[in-house]
Short mmCIF file of C-alpha atoms in Angstrom, two decimals:
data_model
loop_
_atom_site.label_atom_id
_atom_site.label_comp_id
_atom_site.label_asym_id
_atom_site.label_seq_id
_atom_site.Cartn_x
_atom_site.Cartn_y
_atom_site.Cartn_z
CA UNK X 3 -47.83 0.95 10.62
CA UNK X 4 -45.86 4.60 11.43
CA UNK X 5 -44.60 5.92 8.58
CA UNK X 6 -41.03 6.18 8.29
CA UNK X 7 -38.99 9.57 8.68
CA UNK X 8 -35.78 9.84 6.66
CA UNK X 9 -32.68 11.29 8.40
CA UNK X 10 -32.39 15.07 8.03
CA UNK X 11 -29.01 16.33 6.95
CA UNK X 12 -28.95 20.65 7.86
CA UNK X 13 -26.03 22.12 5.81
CA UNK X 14 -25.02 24.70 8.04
CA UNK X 15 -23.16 27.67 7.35
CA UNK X 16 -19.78 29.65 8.31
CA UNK X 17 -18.59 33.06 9.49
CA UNK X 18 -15.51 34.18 7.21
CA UNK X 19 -12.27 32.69 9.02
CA UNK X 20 -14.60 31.30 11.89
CA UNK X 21 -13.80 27.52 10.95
CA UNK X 22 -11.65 24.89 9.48
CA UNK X 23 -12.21 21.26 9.14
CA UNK X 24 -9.33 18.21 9.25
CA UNK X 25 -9.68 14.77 8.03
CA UNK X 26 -7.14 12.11 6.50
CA UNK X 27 -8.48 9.61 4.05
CA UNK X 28 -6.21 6.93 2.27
CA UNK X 29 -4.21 7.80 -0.74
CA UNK X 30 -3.31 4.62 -2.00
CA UNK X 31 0.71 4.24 -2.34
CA UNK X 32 3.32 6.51 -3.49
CA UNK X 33 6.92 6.14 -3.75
CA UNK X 34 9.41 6.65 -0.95
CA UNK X 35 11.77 9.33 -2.00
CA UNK X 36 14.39 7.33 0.50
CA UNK X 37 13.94 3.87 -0.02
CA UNK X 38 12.30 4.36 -3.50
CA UNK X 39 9.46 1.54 -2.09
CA UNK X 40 5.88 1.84 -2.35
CA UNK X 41 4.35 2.51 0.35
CA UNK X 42 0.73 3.37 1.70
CA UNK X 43 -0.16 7.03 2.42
CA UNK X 44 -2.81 9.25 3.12
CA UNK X 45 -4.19 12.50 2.15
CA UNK X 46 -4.46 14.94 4.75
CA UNK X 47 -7.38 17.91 4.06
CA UNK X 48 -8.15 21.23 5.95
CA UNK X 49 -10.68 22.89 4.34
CA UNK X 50 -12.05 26.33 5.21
CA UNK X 51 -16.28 26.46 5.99
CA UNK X 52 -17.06 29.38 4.75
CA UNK X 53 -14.89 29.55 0.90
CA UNK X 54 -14.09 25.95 1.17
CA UNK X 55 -10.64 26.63 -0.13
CA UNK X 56 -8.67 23.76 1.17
CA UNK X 57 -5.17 23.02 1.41
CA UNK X 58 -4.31 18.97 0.76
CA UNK X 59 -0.84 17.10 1.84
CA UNK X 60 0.25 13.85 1.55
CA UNK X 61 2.06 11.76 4.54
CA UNK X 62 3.09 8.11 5.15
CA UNK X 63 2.02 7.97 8.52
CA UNK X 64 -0.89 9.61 10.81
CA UNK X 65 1.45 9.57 13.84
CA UNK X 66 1.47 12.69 16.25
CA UNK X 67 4.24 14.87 14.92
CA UNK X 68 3.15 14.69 11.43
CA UNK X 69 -0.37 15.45 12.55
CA UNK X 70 1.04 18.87 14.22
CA UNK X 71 3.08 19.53 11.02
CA UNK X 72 0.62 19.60 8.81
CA UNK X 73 -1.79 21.87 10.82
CA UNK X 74 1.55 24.01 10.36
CA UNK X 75 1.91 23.51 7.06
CA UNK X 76 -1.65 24.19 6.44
CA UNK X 77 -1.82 27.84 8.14
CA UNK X 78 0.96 28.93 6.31
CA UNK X 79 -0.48 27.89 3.42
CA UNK X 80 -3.46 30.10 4.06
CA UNK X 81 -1.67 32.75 5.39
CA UNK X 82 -3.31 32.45 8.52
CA UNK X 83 -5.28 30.69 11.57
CA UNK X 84 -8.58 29.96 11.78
CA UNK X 85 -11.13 30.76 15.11
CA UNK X 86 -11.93 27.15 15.63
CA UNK X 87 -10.84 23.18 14.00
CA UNK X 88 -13.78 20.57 13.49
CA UNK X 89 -11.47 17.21 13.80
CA UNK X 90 -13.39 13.25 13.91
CA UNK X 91 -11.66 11.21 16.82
CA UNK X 92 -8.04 10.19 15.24
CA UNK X 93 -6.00 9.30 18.10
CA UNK X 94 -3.34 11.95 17.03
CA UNK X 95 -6.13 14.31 18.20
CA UNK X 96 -8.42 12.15 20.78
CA UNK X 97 -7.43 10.64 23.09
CA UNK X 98 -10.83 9.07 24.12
CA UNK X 99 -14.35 10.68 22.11
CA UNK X 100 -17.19 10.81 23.79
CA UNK X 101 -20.69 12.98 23.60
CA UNK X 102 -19.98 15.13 26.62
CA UNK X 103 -16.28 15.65 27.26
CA UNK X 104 -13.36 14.48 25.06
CA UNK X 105 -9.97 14.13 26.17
CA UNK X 106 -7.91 15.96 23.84
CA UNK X 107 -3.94 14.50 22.74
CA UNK X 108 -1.82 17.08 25.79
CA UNK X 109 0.16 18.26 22.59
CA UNK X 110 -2.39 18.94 20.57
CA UNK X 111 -3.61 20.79 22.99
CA UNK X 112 -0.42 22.58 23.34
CA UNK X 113 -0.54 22.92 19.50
CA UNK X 114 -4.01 24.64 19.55
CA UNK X 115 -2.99 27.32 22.47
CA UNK X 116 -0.09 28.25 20.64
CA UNK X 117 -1.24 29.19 17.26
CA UNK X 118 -4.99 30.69 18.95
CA UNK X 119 -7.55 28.05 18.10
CA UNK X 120 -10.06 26.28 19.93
CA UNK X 121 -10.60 22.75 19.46
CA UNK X 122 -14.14 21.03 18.01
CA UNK X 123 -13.70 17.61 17.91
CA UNK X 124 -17.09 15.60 16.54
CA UNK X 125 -19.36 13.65 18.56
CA UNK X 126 -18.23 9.90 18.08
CA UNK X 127 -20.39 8.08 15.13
CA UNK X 128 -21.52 11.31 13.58
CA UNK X 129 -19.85 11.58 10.33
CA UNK X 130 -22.02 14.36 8.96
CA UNK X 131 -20.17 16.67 11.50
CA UNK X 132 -17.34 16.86 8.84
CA UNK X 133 -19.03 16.71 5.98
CA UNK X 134 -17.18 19.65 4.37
CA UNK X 135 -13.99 18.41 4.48
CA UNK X 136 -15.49 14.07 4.33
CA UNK X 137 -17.09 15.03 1.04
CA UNK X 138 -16.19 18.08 -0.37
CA UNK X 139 -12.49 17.40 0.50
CA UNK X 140 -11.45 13.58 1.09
CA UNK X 141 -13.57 12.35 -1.74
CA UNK X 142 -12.77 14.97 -3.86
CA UNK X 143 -9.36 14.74 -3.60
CA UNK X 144 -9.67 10.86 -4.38
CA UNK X 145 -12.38 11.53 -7.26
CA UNK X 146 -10.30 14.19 -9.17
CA UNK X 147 -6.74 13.94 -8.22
CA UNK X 148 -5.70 10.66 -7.77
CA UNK X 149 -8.03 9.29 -10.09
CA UNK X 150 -6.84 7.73 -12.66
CA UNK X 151 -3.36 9.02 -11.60
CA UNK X 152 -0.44 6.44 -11.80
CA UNK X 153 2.05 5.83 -8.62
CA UNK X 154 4.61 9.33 -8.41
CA UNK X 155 7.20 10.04 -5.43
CA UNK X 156 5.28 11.58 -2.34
CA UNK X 157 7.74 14.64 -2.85
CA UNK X 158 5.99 15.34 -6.64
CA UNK X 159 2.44 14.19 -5.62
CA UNK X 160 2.39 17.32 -3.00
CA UNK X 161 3.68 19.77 -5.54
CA UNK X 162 1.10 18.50 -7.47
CA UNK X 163 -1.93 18.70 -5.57
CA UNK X 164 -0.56 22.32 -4.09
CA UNK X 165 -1.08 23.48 -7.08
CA UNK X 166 -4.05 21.58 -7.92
CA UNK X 167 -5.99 23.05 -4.79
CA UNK X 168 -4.71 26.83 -6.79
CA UNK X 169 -6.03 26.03 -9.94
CA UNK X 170 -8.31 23.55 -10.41
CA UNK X 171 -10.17 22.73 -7.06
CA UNK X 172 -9.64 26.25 -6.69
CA UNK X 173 -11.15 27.86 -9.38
CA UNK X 174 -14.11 26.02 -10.07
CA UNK X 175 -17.39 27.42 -9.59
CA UNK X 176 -18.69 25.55 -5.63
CA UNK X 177 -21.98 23.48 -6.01
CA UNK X 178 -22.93 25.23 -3.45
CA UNK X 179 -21.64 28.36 -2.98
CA UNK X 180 -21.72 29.29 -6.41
CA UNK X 181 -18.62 30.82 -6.37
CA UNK X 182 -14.74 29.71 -6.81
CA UNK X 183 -13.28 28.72 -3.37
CA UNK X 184 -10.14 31.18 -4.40
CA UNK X 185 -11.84 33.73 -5.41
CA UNK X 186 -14.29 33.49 -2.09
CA UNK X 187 -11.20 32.83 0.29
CA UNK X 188 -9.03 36.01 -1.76
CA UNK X 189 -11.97 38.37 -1.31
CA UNK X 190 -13.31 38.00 2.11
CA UNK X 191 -12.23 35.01 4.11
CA UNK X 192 -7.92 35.42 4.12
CA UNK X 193 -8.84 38.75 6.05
CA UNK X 194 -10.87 37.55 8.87
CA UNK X 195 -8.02 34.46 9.99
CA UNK X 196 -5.89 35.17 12.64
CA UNK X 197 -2.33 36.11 12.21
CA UNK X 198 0.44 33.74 12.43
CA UNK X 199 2.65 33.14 15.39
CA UNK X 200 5.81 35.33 15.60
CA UNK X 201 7.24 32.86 17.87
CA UNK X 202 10.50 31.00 16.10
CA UNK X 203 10.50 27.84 14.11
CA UNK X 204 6.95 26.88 14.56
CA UNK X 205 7.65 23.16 12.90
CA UNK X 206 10.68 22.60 15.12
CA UNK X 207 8.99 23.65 18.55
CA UNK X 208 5.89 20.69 17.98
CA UNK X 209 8.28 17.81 16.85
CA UNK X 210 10.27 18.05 20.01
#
């Protein structure tokens, strides 16, 4: 005879440069540059909290080394490192989730201390922790980009959605920011990220 109580979902917000958030989601299949086979790949997302500017990349794998790339190729893209990366419990990140202490991947670790920042990985079962980058980036990318979009090599589907996240995802006015994710990310967040190693070949030192 209790009444019921719905779930509460809190929306919380970001410092400028204080957060980023990293989640793959599948892509459906592209063509292998190499082999020129189809083949299934996913999109990988880190978008920022606080503009929600987001950089997007596609991969045919979600194996370690590619996992460390792409956090490369995603600062770079930005310009810069954020203080802290919100990650769900892939393996190339976990090693085992649970509430109280994770194990994080050794490497990843490695990864983290040398480009500055600390690690947030969600409590296991508790999707809502990523929410900005689940719904905002994931879906989106599957809603806007690749629908409708027929099968193109991997190589043209990144220069693609690069400049996709630029202009269109970009530009738009947030739902709930009310502002353009560029814009917001030009004017106050590229400022407060962390520099960029100076330390040579950043790419080259994670794959080995």
């Amino acid at each position: 005879l209790e009444p019921h109580c719905p779930a509460a979902t809190v929306r919380v917000e970001r410092e400028p440069g204080s957060e980023a958030r990293v989640g793959f989601g599948y892509a459906g299949r592209m063509t292998d540059p190499v082999t020129g086979a189809l083949r299934k790949t996913w999109a990988f997302v880190m978008t920022l909290a606080y503009s929600r500017h987001q950089d997007v990349e596609f991969v045919f794998d979600q194996s370690l080394p590619t996992w460390i790339q792409l956090h490369g190729h995603a600062f770079t893209f930005f310009g810069g490192v954020p203080h802290r990366v919100v990650l769900d419990n892939l393996k190339a990140g976990i090693v085992k989730a649970c509430f109280d202490d994770p194990q994080v991947q050794s490497t990843y670790r490695e990864c983290a201390e040398h480009y500055g920042f600390l690690l947030a990985p969600c409590r296991p079962r508790t999707p809502t922790h990523t929410g900005k980058v689940e719904q905002g980036g994931v879906h989106d990318v599957k809603r806007h980009f690749l629908g409708g979009r027929a099968p193109t090599v991997i190589t043209q589907a990144n220069g693609d959605v690069r400049q996709w996240c630029l202009t269109t995802a970009g530009q738009r006015v947030h739902g709930t920011t009310k502002e353009a994710p560029l814009h917001r990310f030009e004017a106050i967040e590229r400022a407060q990220l962390k520099p960029l190693p100076t330390l040579p070949d950043d790419l080259a030192l994670w794959k080995q």
